[in-house]
XYZ file of C-alpha atoms in Angstrom:
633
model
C -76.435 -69.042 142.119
C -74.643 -66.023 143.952
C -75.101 -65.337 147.310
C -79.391 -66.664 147.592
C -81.195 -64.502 149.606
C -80.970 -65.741 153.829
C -84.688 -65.649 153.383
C -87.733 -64.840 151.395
C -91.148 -65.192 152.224
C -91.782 -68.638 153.318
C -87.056 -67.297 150.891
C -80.447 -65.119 151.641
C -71.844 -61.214 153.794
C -65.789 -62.816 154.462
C -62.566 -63.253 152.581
C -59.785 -61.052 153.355
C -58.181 -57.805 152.636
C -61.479 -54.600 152.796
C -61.156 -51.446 153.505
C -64.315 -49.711 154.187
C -65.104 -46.553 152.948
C -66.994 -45.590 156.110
C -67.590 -47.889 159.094
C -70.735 -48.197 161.220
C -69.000 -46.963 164.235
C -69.414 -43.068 162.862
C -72.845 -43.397 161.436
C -74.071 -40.609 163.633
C -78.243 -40.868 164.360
C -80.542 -38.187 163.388
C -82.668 -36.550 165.266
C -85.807 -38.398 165.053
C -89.392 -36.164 165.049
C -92.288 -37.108 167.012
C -94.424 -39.857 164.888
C -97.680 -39.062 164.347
C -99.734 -42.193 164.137
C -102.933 -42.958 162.118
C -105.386 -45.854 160.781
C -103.510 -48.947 159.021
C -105.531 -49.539 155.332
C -106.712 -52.543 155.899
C -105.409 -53.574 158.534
C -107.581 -53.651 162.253
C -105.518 -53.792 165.597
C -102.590 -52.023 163.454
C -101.446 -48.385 163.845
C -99.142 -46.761 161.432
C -96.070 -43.888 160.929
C -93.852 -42.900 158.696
C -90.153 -41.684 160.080
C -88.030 -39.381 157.611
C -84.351 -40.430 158.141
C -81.243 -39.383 156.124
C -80.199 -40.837 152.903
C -76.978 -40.418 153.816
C -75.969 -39.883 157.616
C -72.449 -37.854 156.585
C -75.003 -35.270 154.947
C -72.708 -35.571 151.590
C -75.722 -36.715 149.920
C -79.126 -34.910 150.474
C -82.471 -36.937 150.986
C -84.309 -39.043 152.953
C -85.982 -42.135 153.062
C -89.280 -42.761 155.130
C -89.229 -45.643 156.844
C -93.052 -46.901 157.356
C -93.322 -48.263 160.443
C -96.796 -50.582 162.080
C -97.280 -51.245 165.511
C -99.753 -52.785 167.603
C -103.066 -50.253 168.980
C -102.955 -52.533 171.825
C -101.254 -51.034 174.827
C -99.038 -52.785 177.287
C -98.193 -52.376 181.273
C -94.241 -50.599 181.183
C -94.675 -50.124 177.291
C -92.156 -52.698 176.634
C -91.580 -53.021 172.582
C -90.907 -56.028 170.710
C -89.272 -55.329 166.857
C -89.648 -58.233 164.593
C -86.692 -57.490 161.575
C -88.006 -59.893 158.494
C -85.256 -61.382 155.946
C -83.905 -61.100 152.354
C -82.079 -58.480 152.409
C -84.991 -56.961 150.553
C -88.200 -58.314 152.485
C -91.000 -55.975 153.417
C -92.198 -56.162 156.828
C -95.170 -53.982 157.587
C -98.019 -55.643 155.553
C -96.815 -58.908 157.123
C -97.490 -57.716 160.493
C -100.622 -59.274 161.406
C -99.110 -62.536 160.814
C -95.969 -61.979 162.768
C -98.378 -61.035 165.534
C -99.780 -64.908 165.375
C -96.836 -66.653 164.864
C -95.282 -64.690 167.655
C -98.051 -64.544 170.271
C -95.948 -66.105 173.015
C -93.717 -63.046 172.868
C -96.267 -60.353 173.055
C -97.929 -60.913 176.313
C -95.895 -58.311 177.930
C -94.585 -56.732 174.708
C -95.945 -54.384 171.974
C -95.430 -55.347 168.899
C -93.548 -52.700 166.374
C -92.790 -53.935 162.584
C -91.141 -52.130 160.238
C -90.604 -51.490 156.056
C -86.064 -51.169 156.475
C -84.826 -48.915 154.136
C -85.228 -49.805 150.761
C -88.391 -52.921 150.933
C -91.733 -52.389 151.270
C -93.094 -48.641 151.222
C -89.617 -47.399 152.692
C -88.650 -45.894 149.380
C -88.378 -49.429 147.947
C -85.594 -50.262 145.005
C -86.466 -51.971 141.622
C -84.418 -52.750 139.387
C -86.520 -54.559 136.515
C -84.609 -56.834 134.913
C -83.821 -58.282 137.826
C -86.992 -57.934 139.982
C -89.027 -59.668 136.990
C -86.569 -62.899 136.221
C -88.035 -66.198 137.664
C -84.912 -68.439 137.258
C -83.015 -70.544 139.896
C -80.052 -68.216 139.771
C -80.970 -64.355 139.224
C -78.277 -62.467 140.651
C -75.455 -62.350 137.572
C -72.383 -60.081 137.945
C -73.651 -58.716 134.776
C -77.545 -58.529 136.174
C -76.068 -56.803 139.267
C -73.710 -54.273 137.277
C -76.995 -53.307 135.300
C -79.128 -52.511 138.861
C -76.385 -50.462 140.127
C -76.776 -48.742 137.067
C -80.482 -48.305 137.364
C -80.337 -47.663 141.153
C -77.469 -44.446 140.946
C -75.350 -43.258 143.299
C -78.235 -43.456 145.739
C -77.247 -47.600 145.866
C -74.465 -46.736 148.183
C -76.478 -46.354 150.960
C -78.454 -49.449 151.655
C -75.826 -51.257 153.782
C -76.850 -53.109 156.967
C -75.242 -49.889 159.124
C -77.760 -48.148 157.363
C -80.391 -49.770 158.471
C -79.079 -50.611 162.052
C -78.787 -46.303 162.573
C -82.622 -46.417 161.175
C -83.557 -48.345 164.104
C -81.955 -46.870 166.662
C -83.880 -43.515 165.451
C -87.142 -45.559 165.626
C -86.612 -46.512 169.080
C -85.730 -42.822 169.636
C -88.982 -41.870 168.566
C -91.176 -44.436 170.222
C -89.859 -42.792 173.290
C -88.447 -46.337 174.426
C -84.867 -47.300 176.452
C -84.956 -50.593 175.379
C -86.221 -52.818 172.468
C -86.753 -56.719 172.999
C -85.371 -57.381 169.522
C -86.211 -60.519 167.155
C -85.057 -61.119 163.438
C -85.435 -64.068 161.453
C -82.359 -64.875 158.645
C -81.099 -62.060 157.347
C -82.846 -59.858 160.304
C -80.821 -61.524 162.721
C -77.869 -60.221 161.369
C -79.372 -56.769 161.690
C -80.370 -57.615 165.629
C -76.767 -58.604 166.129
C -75.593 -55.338 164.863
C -77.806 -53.242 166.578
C -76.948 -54.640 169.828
C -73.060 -54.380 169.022
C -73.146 -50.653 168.464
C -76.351 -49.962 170.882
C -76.030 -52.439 173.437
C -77.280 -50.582 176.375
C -80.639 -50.330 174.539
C -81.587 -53.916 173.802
C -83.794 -55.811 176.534
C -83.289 -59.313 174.642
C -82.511 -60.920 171.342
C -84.870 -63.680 169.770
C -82.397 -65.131 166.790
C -84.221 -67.260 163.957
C -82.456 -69.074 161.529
C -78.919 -67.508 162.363
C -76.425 -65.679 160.315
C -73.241 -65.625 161.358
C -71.717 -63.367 163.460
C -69.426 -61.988 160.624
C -72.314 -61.940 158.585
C -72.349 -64.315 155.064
C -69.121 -65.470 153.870
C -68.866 -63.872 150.633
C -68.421 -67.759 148.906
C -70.752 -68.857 150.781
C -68.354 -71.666 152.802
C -70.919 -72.159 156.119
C -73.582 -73.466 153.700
C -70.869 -75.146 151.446
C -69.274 -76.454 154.721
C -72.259 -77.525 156.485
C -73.815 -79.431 153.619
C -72.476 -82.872 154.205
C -73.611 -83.193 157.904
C -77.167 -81.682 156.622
C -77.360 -84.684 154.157
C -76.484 -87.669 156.125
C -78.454 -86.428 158.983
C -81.736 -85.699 156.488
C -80.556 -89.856 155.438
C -80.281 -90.630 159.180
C -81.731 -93.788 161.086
C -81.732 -95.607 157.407
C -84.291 -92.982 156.138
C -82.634 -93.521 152.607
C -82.740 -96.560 152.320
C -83.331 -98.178 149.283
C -82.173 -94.646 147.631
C -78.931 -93.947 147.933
C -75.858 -95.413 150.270
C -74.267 -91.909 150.025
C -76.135 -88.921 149.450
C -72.730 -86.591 149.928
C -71.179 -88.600 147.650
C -74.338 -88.600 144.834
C -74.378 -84.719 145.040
C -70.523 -84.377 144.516
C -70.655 -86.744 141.279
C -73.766 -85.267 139.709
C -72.619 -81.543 140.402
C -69.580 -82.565 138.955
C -71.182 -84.019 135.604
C -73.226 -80.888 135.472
C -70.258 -78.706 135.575
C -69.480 -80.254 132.317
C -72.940 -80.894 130.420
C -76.216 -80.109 131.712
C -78.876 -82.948 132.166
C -81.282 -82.016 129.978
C -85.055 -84.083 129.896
C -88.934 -83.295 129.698
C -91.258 -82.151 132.704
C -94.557 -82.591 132.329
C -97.571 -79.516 133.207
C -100.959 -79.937 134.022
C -102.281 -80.709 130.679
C -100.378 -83.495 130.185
C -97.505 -81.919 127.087
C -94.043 -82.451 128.035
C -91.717 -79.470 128.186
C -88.286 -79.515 127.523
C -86.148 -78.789 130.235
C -82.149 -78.233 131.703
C -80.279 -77.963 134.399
C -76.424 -77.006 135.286
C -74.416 -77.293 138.443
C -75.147 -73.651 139.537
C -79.190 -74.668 139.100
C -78.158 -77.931 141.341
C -77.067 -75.875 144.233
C -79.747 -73.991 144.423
C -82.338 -76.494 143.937
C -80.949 -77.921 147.168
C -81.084 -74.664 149.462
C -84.411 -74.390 148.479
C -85.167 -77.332 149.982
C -84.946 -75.250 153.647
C -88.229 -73.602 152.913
C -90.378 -76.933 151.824
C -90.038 -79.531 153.423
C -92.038 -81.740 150.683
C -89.006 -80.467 148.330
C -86.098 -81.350 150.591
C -87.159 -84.788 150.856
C -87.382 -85.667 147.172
C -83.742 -84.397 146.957
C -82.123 -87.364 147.744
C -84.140 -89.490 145.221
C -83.965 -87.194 142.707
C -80.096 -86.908 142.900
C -79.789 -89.945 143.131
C -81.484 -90.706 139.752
C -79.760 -88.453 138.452
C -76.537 -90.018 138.729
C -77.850 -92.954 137.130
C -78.817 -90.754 134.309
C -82.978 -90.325 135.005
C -83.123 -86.777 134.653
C -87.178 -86.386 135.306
C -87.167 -86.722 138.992
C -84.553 -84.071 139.463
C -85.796 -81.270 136.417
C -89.793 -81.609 137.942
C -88.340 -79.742 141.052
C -87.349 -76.801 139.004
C -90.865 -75.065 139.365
C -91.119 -76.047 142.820
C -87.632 -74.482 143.478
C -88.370 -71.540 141.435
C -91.535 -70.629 143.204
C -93.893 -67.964 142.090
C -93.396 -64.203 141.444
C -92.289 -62.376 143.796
C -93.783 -58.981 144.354
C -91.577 -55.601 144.345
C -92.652 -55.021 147.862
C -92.773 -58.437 149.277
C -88.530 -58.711 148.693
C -86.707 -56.393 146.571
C -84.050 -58.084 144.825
C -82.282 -54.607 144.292
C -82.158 -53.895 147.821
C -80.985 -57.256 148.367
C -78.328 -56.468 145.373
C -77.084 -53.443 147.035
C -76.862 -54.847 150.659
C -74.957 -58.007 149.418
C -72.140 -55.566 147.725
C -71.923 -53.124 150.474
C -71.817 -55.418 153.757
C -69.773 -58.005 152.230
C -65.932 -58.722 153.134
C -65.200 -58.949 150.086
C -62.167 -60.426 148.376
C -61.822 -56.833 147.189
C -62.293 -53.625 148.740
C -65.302 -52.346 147.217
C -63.178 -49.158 145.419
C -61.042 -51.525 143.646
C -60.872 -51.124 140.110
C -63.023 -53.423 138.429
C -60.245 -55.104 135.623
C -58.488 -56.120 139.072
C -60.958 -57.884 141.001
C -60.888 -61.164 139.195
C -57.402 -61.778 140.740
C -58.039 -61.341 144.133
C -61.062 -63.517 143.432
C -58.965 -66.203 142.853
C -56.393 -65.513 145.467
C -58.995 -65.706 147.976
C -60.978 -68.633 146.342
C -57.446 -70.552 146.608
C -56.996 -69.945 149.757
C -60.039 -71.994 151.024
C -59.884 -75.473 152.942
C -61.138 -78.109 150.897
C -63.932 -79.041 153.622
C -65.275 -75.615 153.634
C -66.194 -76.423 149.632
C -68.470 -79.072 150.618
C -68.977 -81.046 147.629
C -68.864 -78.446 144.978
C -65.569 -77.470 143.372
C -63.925 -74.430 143.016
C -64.856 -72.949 140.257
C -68.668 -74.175 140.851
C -68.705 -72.265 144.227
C -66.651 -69.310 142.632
C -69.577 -69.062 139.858
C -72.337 -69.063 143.272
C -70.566 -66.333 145.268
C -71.183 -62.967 146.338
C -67.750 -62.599 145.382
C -68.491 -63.165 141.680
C -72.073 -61.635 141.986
C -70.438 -57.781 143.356
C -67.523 -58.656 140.443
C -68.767 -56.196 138.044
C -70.447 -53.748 140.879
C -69.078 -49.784 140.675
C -66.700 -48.787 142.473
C -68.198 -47.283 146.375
C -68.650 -46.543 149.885
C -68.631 -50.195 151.902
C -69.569 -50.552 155.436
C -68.044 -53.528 157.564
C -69.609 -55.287 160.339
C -68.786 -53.947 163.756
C -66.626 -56.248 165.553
C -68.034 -54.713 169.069
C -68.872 -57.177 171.527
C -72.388 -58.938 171.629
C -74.383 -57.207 175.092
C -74.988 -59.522 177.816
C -78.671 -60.223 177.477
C -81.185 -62.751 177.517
C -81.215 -64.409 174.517
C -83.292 -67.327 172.616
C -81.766 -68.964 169.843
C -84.021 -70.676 167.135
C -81.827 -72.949 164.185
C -83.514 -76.116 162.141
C -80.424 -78.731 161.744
C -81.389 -79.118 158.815
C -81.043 -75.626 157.423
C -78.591 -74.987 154.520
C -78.187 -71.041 153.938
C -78.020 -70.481 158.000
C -77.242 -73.827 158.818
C -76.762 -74.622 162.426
C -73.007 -74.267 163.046
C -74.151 -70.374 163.015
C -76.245 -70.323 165.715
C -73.642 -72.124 167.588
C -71.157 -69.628 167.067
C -73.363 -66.749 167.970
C -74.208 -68.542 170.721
C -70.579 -68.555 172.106
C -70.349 -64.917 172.171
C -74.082 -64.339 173.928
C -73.220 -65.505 177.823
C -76.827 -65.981 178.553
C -78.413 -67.419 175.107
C -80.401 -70.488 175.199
C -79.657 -72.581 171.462
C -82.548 -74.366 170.810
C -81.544 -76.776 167.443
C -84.584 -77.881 166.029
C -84.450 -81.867 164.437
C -85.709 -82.313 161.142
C -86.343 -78.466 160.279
C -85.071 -76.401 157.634
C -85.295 -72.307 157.675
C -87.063 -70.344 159.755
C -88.379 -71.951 162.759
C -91.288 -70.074 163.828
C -93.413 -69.903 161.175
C -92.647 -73.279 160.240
C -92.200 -75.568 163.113
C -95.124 -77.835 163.334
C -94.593 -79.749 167.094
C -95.239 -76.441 168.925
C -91.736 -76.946 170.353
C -90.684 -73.118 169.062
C -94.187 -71.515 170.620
C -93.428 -73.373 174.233
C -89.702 -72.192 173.789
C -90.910 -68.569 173.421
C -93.521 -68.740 176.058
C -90.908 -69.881 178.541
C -88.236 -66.954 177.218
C -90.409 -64.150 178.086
C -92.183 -65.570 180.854
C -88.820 -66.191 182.491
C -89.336 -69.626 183.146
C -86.495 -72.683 182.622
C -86.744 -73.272 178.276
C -84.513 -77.091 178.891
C -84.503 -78.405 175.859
C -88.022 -77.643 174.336
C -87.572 -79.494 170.756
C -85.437 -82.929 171.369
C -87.799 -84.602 170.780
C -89.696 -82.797 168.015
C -89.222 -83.297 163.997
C -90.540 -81.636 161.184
C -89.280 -83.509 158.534
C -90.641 -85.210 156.196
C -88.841 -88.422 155.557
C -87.163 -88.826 152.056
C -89.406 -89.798 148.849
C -88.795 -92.938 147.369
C -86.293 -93.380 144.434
C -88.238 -93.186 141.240
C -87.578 -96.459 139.055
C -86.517 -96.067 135.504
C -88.404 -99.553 134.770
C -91.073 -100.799 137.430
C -88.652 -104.175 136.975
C -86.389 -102.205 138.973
C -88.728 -102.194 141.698
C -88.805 -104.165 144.867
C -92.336 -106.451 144.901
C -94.328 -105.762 147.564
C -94.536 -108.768 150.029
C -97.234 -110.704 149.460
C -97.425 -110.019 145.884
C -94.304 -111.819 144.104
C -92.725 -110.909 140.603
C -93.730 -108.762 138.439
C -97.346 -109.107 139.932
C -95.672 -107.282 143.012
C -93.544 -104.896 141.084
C -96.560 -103.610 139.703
C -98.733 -103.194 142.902
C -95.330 -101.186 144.140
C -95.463 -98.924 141.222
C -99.805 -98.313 141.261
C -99.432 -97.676 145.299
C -96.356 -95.381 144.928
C -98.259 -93.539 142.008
C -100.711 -92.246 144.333
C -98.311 -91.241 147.006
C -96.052 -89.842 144.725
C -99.160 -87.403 142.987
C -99.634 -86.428 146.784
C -95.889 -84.962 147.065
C -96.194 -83.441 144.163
C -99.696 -81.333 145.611
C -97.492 -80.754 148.725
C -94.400 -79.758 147.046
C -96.391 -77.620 144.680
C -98.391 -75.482 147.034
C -95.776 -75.101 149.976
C -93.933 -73.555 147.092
C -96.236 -70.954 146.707
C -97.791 -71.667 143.702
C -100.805 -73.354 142.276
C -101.547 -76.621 143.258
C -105.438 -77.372 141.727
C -103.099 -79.472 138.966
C -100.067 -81.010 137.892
C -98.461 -83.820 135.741
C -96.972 -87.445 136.440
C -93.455 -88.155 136.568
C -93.161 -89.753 133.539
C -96.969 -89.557 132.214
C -100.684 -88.362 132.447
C -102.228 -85.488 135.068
C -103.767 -84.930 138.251
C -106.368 -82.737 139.604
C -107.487 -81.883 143.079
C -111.351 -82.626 143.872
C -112.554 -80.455 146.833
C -109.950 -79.815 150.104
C -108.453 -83.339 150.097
C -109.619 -85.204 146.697
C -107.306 -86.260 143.560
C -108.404 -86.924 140.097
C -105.908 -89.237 138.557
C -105.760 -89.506 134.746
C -103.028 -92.197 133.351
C -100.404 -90.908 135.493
C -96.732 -93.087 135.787
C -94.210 -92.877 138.065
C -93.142 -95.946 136.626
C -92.808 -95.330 132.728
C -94.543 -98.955 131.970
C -97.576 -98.484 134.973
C -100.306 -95.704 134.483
C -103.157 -95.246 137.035
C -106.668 -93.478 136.226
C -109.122 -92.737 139.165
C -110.119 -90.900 142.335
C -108.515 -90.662 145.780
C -109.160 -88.745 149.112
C -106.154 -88.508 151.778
C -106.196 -87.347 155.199
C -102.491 -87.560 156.904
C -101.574 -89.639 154.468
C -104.269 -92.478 154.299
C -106.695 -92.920 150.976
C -109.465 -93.469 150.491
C -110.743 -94.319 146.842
C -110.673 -96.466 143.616
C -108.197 -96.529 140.918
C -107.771 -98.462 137.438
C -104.063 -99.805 136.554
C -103.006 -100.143 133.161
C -99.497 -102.177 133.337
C -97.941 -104.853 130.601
C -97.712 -108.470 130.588
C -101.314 -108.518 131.234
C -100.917 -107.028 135.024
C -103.832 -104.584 134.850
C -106.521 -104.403 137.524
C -108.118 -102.349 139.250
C -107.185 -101.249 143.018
C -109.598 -100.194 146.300
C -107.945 -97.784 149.217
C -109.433 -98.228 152.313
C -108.509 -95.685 154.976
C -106.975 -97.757 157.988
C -107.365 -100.918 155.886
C -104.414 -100.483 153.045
C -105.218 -101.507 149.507
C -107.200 -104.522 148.113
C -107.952 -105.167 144.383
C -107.275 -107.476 141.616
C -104.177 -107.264 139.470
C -103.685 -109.716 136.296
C -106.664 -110.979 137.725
C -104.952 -112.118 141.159
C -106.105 -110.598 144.224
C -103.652 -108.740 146.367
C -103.789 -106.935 149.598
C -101.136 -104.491 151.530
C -102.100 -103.389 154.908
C -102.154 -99.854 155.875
C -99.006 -99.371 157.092
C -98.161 -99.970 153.742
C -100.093 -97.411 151.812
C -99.246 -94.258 153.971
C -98.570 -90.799 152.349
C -95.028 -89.493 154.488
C -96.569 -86.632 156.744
C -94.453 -84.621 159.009
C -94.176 -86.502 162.747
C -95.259 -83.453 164.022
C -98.301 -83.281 162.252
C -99.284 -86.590 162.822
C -99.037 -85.592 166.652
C -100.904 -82.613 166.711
C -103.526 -83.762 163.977
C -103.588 -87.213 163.897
């Protein structure tokens, strides 16, 4: 998995030892034209313009690239403008402007907003490479994969860097006839605000940072996430949340990445229609399975369970989250993975200067990959994080012009800082160290969330943290008491006699009433996981057996699905927040079938082996975000 991408849609640059070819500080800006601004397609309450800027700014290189740009018809008093920079590198911005204008309403009461395509995404002269664009696997981005987009991409590849896009803006702002621009990014974007306000400082109003990159940008090998992982897994296991799944989830990751280095754990999946697919996965696959986990939060909690069983050799809970992880296509201008290609090898520090020749990079790869503290590794090895690096991924990239960060000071400005604690490719420590260097930032760490806090915080803690940023007002710590997260699934049994009887229901007779009730739940997680992925969720398969459908907006159609191998439920359920309503059949052995009734509020009654049992409703409830429950509930 080399360097992920900070962020793409609901999804990711330092060693030693670079010399750039150019550096930001003499990117000069153009001389931006008036924009002439017309009718968005499609879009009401939207304006648009395109901006013709230079290909390359040292005029070595001819061309230009026009940069679409939206912004609100609305007018505001003093004609203050608010620039939302999206993620990736490689994310499209414009045709996502209407819903950046909802999620960040707060912000544009006395701001206009302005979104725009950065060089290279969206309409802005977009890149493809093919191969690459089309692949749906957990880990994309090969050295070989990325030698084969330069390729297709030309000499024209060397000019995608972040300094690239930081001069762009500055001739935006030129054009809208603006001094200042209140400036927010979100992953990747951030990193863009941050430059931008190092080499233009005296024309940024305020910063609004989301799901932070550091302020060297992304260590090539990728230590902050490495680094960061252990505290992001006890404190997702916090308060005895695992419980009855593992005793140490840093210690379950580092044994089954380990045992994956060496042989992948290879088992079936099932699909919709109820045929089991074989399916693998490696160490590298691992990894990324669990940074995926930042953008769904139904997917980060089965994690732990799903390690977990796979240490004990139960490789179905783990290879179901594949798809999940994976997500759907992903359109050429919704994120650009050659974009994101060329932006990864040209900001980078990397272990390399980017003109080395190529037979000579592999040693300084390991020099530098030596060099590292073990705690920065996390719990992956060497060679595993060597294999996951930007550092490996730029390996076989030509030779080129490189751009470094600027190492100007951050401007003294207001500024709101946004991080979920939970977050693994911009995990917290980030923010914090931004922070440091911004003497009037306000860090707002938000419990329980993963990436990208404002379109996915749930409490409302983000929106009241934004209202009180640009309204001035004291922000105090607007999300202590706030969590998104959803707590972790329970540890799928290999054998329902390795379940826990419910109490009440003793034995096997128990065992079995754990395994029907945990069916249900578990065929709800899987809808969840399934359709905050991005893909669709109108069916699935069990665990170990059978399918599910959904039946209207909050109905499931059950058809002998296990999540323990030996118990398989048939029927239909409705769930609201996580309470059922509905009647099921259970087929288990030793003559424990019955039949169960959910009663929402009331738990589950029914007859199994023809004993009656009971569980109240605390019992039977789906896991639902806390801060849905409070908003919703």
């Amino acid at each position: 998995m080399p360097a992920p991408p900070v962020q793409m849609v609901g999804r990711r640059l330092l060693a030693a030892a670079l010399t750039a070819v150019a550096a930001l500080a003499v990117l000069p800006a153009s001389a931006p034209g008036a924009l002439k601004w017309r009718s968005c397609e499609g879009e009401q309450g939207f304006e648009c313009a395109i901006l013709r800027v230079p290909l390359d700014r040292s005029g070595a290189v001819p061309g230009t690239v026009p940069l679409h740009i939206t912004r609100e018809r609305r007018q505001v008093r003093g004609g203050r403008v608010y620039v939302s920079l999206l993620g990736g590198p490689g994310q499209g911005g414009v045709a996502a402007a209407p819903f950046i204008a909802d999620s960040m309403a707060p912000a544009l009461l006395r701001h206009r907003l302005v979104v725009i395509d950065q060089r290279g995404t969206g309409n802005s002269g977009v890149l493809r490479c093919r191969h690459l664009q089309r692949l749906r696997l957990l880990n994309p981005v090969t050295a070989t994969l990325s030698a084969q987009c330069a390729t297709e991409l030309g000499e024209r590849r060397q000019f995608y860097a972040t300094a690239d896009s930081v001069a762009d803006l500055e001739d935006v702002r030129q054009a809208l006839g603006v001094d200042k621009l209140a400036i927010q990014g979100t992953s990747y974007g951030t990193y863009v605000a941050q430059q931008y306000a190092r080499m233009y400082p005296d024309h940024v109003e305020s910063l609004v940072l989301d799901s932070v990159v550091g302020p060297e940008g992304v260590d090539p090998f990728l230590t902050e996430s490495w680094g960061a992982t252990p505290r992001i897994l006890r404190e997702n296991c916090a308060d005895d949340a695992c419980r009855g799944i593992t005793e140490d989830p840093v210690a379950d990751l580092r044994a089954l990445a380990a045992a994956l280095d060496a042989k992948r754990l290879k088992g079936v999946v099932i699909d919709g229609s109820g045929r089991g697919h074989p399916t693998q996965l490696g160490a590298v696959g691992l990894a990324t399975v669990l940074v995926e986990g930042d953008l769904n939060s139904h997917l980060r909690a089965a994690i732990p369970g799903a390690i977990r069983a796979g240490v004990q050799g139960d490789a179905a809970p783990l290879l179901r989250l594949i798809r999940p992880a994976v997500g759907p296509a992903v359109g050429l201008r919704d994120l650009s993975w050659g974009l994101f290609a060329a932006t990864t090898c040209a900001d980078n520090r990397l272990p390399y200067p980017l003109e080395t020749p190529i037979p000579d990079r592999p040693a300084k790869i390991a020099e530098a990959l030596a060099a590292i503290p073990d705690e920065e590794l996390g719990p992956f090895n060497r060679g595993l994080v060597e294999r996951m690096s930007a550092a490996e991924q730029c390996r076989l990239w030509p030779p080129g012009r490189a751009v470094l960060p600027s190492s100007n000071p951050l401007p003294d400005v207001p500024a709101l800082i946004l991080n979920g604690r939970l977050d693994l490719r911009t995990p917290l420590e980030n923010a914090q160290a931004v922070a440091a260097q911004l003497p009037h930032a306000t860090l707002i760490p938000v419990p329980g969330n993963g990436h990208d806090e404002i379109d996915t915080d749930l409490s409302g803690c983000v929106a009241r943290a934004l209202f009180r940023f640009f309204t001035n007002r004291r922000i105090g710590e607007a999300c202590i008491r706030t969590s998104n997260a959803v707590p972790p699934a329970p540890l799928p049994p290999a054998t329902f006699k390795a379940l826990d009887p419910h109490r009440g229901a003793p034995g096997d007779l128990g065992r079995v009433l754990r395994a029907a009730v945990e069916t249900v739940l578990d065929v709800r997680e899987s809808f969840y996981m399934t359709a905050d992925a991005g893909l669709q969720a109108t069916r699935g398969g069990g665990l170990r057996a059978g399918t599910w459908r959904t039946q209207g907006q909050t109905g499931f159609v059950l058809r002998g699905v296990a999540w323990a191998p030996e118990v398989k439920v048939t029927g239909r359920v409705t769930s609201r927040l996580g309470r059922f309503d509905g009647t099921v059949r259970v087929r288990a052995p030793e003559g424990l079938s019955g039949h169960l009734r959910f009663v929402r509020g009331h738990g589950v009654t029914g007859v199994l082996g023809g004993r009656r049992v009971h569980l109240p409703a605390r019992a039977v409830r789906g896991a639902v975000e806390p801060a849905l429950v409070h908003v919703l509930g």
